[in-house]
Short mmCIF file of C-alpha atoms in Angstrom, two decimals:
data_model
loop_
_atom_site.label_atom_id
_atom_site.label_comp_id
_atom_site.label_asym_id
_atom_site.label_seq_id
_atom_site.Cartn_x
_atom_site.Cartn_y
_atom_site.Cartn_z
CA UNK R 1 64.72 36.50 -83.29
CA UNK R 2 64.33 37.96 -79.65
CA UNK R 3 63.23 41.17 -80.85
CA UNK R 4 59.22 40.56 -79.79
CA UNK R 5 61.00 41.03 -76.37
CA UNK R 6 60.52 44.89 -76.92
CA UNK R 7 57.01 45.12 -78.54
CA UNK R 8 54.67 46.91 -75.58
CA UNK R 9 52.94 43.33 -75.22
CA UNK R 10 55.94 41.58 -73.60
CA UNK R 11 57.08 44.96 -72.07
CA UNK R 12 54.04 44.19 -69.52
CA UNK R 13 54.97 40.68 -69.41
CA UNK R 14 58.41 41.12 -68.44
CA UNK R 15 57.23 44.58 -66.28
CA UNK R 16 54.99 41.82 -64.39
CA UNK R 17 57.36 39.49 -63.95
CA UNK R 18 59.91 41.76 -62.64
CA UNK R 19 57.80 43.07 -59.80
CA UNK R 20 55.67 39.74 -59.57
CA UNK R 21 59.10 37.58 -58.27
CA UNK R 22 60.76 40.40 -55.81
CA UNK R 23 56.65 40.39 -54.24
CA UNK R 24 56.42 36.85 -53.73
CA UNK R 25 59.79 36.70 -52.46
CA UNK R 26 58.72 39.46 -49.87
CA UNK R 27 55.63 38.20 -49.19
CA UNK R 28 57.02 34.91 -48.14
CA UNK R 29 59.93 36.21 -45.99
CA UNK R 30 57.69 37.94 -44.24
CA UNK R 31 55.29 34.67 -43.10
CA UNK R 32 58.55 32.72 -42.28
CA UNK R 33 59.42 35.60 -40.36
CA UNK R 34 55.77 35.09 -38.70
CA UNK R 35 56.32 31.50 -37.93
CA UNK R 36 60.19 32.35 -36.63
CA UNK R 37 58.43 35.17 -34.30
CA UNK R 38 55.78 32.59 -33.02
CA UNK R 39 58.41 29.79 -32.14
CA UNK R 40 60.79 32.25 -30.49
CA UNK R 41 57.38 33.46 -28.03
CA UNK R 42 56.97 30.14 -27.45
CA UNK R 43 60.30 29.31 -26.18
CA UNK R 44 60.15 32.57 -24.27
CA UNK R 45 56.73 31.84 -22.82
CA UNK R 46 58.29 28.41 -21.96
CA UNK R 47 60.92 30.19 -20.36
CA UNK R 48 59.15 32.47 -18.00
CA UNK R 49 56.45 29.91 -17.14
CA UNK R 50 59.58 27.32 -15.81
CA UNK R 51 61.06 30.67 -14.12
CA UNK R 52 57.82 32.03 -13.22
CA UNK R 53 57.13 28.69 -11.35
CA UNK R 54 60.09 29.43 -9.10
CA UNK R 55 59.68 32.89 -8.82
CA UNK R 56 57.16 34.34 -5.53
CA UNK R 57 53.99 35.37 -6.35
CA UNK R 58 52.96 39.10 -6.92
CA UNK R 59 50.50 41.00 -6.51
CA UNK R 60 47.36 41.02 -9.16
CA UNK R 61 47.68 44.62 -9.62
CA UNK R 62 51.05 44.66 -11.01
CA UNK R 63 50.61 42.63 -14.05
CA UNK R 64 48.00 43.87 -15.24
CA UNK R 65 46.85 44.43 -18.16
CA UNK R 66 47.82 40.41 -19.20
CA UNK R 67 49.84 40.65 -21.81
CA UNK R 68 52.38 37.86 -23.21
CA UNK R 69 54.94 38.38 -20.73
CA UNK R 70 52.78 38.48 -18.25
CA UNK R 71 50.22 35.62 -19.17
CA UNK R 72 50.93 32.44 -16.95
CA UNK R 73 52.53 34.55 -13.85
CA UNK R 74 51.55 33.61 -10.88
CA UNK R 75 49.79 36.06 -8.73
CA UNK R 76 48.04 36.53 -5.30
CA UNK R 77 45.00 38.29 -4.96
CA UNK R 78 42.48 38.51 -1.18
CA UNK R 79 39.01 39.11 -0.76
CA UNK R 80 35.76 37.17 -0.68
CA UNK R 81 34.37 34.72 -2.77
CA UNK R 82 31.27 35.85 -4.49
CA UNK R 83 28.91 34.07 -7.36
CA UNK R 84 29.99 30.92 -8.18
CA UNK R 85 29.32 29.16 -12.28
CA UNK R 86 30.08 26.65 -14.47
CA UNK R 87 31.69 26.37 -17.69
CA UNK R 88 31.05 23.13 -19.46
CA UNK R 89 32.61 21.36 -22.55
CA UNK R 90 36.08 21.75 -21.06
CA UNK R 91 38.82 19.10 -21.88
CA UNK R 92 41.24 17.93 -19.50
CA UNK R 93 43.79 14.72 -20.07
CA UNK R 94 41.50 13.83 -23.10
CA UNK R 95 38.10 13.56 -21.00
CA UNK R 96 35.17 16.19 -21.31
CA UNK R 97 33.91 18.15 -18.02
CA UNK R 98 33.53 21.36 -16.39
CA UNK R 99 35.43 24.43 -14.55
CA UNK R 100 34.20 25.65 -11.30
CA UNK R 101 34.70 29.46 -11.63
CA UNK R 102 34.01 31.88 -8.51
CA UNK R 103 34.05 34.95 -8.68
CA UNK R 104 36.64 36.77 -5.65
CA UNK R 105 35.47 40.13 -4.90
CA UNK R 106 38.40 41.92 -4.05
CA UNK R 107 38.87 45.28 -1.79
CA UNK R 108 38.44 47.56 -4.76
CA UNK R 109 34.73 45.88 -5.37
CA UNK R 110 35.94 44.17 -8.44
CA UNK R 111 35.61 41.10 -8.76
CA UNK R 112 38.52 38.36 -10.14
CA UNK R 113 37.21 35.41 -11.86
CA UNK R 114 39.22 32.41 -10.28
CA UNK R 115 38.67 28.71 -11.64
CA UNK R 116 38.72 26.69 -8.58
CA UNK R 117 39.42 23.33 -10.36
CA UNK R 118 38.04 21.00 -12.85
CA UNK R 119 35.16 18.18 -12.25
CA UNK R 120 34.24 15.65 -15.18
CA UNK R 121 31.17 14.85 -16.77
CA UNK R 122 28.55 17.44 -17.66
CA UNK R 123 28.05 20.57 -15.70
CA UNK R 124 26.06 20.02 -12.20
CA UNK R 125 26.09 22.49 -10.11
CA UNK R 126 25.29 20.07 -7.14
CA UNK R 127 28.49 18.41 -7.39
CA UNK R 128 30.36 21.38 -7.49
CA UNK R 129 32.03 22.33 -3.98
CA UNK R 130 31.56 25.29 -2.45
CA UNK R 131 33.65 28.40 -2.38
CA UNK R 132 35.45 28.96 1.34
CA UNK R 133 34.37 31.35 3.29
CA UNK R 134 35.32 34.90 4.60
CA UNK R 135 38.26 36.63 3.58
CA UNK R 136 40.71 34.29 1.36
CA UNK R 137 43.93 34.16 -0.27
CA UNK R 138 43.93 32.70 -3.86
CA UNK R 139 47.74 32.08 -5.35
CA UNK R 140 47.36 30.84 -8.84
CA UNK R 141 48.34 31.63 -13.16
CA UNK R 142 47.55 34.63 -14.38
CA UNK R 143 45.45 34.45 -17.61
CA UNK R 144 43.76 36.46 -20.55
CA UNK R 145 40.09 36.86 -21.03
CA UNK R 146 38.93 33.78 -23.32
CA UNK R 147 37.50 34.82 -26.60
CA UNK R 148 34.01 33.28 -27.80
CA UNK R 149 34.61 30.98 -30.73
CA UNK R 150 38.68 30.05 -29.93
CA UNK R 151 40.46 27.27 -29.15
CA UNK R 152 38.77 25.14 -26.26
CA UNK R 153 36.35 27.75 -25.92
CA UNK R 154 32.58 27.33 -26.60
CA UNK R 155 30.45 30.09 -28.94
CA UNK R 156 27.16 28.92 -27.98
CA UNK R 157 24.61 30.79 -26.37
CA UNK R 158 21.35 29.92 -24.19
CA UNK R 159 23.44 28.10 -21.59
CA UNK R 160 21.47 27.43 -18.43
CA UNK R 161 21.14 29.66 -15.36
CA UNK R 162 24.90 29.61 -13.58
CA UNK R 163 27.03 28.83 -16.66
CA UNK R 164 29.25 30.70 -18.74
CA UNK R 165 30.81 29.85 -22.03
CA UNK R 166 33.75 31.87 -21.80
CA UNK R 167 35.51 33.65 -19.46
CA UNK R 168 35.89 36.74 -20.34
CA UNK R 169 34.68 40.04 -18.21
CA UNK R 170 32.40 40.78 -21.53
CA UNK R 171 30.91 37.63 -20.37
CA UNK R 172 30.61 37.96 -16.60
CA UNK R 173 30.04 41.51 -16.59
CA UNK R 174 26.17 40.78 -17.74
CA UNK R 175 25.94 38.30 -15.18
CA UNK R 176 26.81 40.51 -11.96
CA UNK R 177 25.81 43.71 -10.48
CA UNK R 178 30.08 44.85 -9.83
CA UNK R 179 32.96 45.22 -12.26
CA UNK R 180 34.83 42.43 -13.50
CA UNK R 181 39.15 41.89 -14.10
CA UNK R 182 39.77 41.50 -17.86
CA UNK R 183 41.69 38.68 -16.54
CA UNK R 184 41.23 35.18 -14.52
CA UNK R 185 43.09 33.05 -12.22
CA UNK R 186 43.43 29.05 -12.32
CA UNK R 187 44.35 27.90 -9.03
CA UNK R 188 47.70 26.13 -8.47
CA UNK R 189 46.32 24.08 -6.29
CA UNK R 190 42.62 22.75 -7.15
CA UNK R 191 40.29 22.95 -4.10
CA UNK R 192 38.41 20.25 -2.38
CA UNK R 193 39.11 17.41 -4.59
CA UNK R 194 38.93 18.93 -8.01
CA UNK R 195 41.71 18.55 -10.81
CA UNK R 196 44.12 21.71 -10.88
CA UNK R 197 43.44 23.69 -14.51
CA UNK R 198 46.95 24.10 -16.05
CA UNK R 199 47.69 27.50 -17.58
CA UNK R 200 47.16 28.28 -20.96
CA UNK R 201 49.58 29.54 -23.24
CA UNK R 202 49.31 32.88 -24.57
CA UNK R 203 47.59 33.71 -27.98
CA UNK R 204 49.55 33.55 -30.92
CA UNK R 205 52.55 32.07 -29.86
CA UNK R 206 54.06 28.42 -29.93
CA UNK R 207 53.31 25.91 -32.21
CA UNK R 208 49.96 25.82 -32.86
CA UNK R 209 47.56 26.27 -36.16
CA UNK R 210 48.22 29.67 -36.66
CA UNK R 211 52.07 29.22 -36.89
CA UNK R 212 51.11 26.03 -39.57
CA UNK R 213 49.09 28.62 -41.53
CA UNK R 214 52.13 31.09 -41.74
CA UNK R 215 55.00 28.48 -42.62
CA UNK R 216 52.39 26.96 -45.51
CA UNK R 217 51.83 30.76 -46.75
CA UNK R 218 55.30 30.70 -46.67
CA UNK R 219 55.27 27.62 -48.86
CA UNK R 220 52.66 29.14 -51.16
CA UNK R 221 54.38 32.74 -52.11
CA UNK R 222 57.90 31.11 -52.69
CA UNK R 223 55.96 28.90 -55.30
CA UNK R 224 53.96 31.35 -56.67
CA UNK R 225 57.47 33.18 -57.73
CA UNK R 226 58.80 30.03 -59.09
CA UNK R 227 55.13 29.93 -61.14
CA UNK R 228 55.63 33.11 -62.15
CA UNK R 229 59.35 32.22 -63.84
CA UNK R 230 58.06 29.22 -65.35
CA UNK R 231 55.47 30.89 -67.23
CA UNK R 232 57.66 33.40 -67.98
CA UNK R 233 59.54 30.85 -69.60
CA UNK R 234 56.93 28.61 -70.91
CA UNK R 235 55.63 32.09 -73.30
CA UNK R 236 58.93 32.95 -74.45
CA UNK R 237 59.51 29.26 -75.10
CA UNK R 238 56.33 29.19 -77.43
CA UNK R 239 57.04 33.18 -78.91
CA UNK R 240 59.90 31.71 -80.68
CA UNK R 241 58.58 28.52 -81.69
CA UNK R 242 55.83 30.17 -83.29
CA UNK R 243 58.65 32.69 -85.27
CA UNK R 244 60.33 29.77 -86.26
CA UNK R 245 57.37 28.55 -87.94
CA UNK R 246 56.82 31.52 -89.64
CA UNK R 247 60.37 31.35 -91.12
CA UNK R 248 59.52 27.69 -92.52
CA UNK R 249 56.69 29.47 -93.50
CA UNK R 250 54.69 26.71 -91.36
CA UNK R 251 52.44 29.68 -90.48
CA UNK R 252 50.23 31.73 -92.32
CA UNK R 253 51.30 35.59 -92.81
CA UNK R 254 47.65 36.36 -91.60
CA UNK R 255 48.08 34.41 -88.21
CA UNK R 256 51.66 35.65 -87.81
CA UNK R 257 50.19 38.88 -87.91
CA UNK R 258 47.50 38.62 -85.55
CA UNK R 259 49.90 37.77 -82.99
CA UNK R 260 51.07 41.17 -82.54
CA UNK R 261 54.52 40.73 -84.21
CA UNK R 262 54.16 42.26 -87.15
CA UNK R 263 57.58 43.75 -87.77
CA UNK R 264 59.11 40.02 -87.48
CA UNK R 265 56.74 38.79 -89.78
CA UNK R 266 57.44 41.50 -92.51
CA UNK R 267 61.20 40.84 -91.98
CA UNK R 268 60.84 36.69 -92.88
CA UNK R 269 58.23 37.42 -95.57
CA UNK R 270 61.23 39.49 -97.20
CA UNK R 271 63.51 36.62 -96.36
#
């Protein structure tokens, strides 16, 4: 009855099968292992941000280039504030508004993008307060350059003169005459009156969409295996049903046959 299982038709069925299930399985290891990596960076980014909040300040120089153990540090960095923009459409505590980023030229003649503090309402730059003068101090999170187009941040172009989607020294770097960090600064403390910009958690890590999208790929290999067993299944299941008819004689010899099991067929004709 089972011999169909060696004709070369189910020889690539069952050759599918075989490496179909031990792929799947693989494949959805792998994006649990992807979600279990992003959960454990979160906890560690958790970690350092509650020690880095206790530990002193260092200097911007020796954490760079941001990274994910070094994102949400805090830093010091001196010089003098520079150009001063906006960047509207930013969210804070639900409501819609605007950072006040100036740019702090520092001794080397770079320049360190440093978001003063948060005002709501659309961008004016007549309500936004003016950078101190002469040679400051700034103390505040380390971050990464923002990336056009990602969470929170704004893709649009043809912004008005003094705002900036992004910050990002791609960005900035077309809008002044010096090098820029490929890093900013949110102050810990906001200045004059403004709303303090909490740090951001590095990319990739924690529970956000991306770590959704790898535990429901993890969801979809693991039943793509269990697919692939119950049509495994579901065609043997039917092979033999068909034979079985063919032995009642339920089935013509012609359609027998044509279903590639000729040597069956021939044996229960004989029968």
């Amino acid at each position: 009855m089972y011999r169909f299982l060696l004709t070369p038709r189910w020889w690539g069925i069952n050759v599918f099968v075989l490496l179909a299930i031990p792929f799947c399985i693989f494949m959805g290891s792998w994006q649990l292992s992807r979600f279990e990596d992003r959960m454990q960076d979160g906890r560690t980014v958790s970690a350092e941000a509650a020690s880095g909040r206790q530990e002193a300040a260092r200097p911007l120089a020796g954490l760079l280039p941001v990274d994910k153990a070094t994102s949400g540090r805090l830093v010091t960095a001196t010089g003098r504030y520079d150009r001063q923009l906006l960047v509207p459409d930013r969210e804070l505590d639900g409501k819609n508004g605007y950072y006040v980023l100036t740019l702090l030229r520092t001794d080397d003649g770079k320049a360190l993008p440093v978001v003063r503090g948060w005002l709501p309402g659309d961008a004016d730059a007549a309500k936004a307060p003016a950078a101190p003068g002469g040679e400051v101090t700034v103390t505040g999170a380390l971050q990464a350059s923002e990336t056009p187009g990602s969470d929170g941040v704004s893709a649009q172009g043809g912004l008005p003169a003094g705002q900036t989607a992004a910050i990002s020294a791609a960005s900035l770097v077309n809008l002044v005459p010096y090098g820029v960090y490929d890093a900013w600064v949110t102050l810990a403390a906001a200045d004059s009156g403004m709303t303090a910009v909490p740090a951001a958690a590095p990319p990739d890590t924690g529970l956000d969409l991306k770590a959704f999208q790898n535990l429901g790929y993890t969801g979809e290999w693991f039943v793509f295996a269990g697919f692939v067993v119950f049509m495994w299944f579901r065609l043997l299941r039917r092979e033999i049903e068909f034979l079985r008819d063919a032995e009642l004689g339920l089935v013509p010899e012609k359609s027998a046959s044509a279903s590639g099991e000729e040597p069956v067929a021939v044996d229960v004709g004989n029968k």
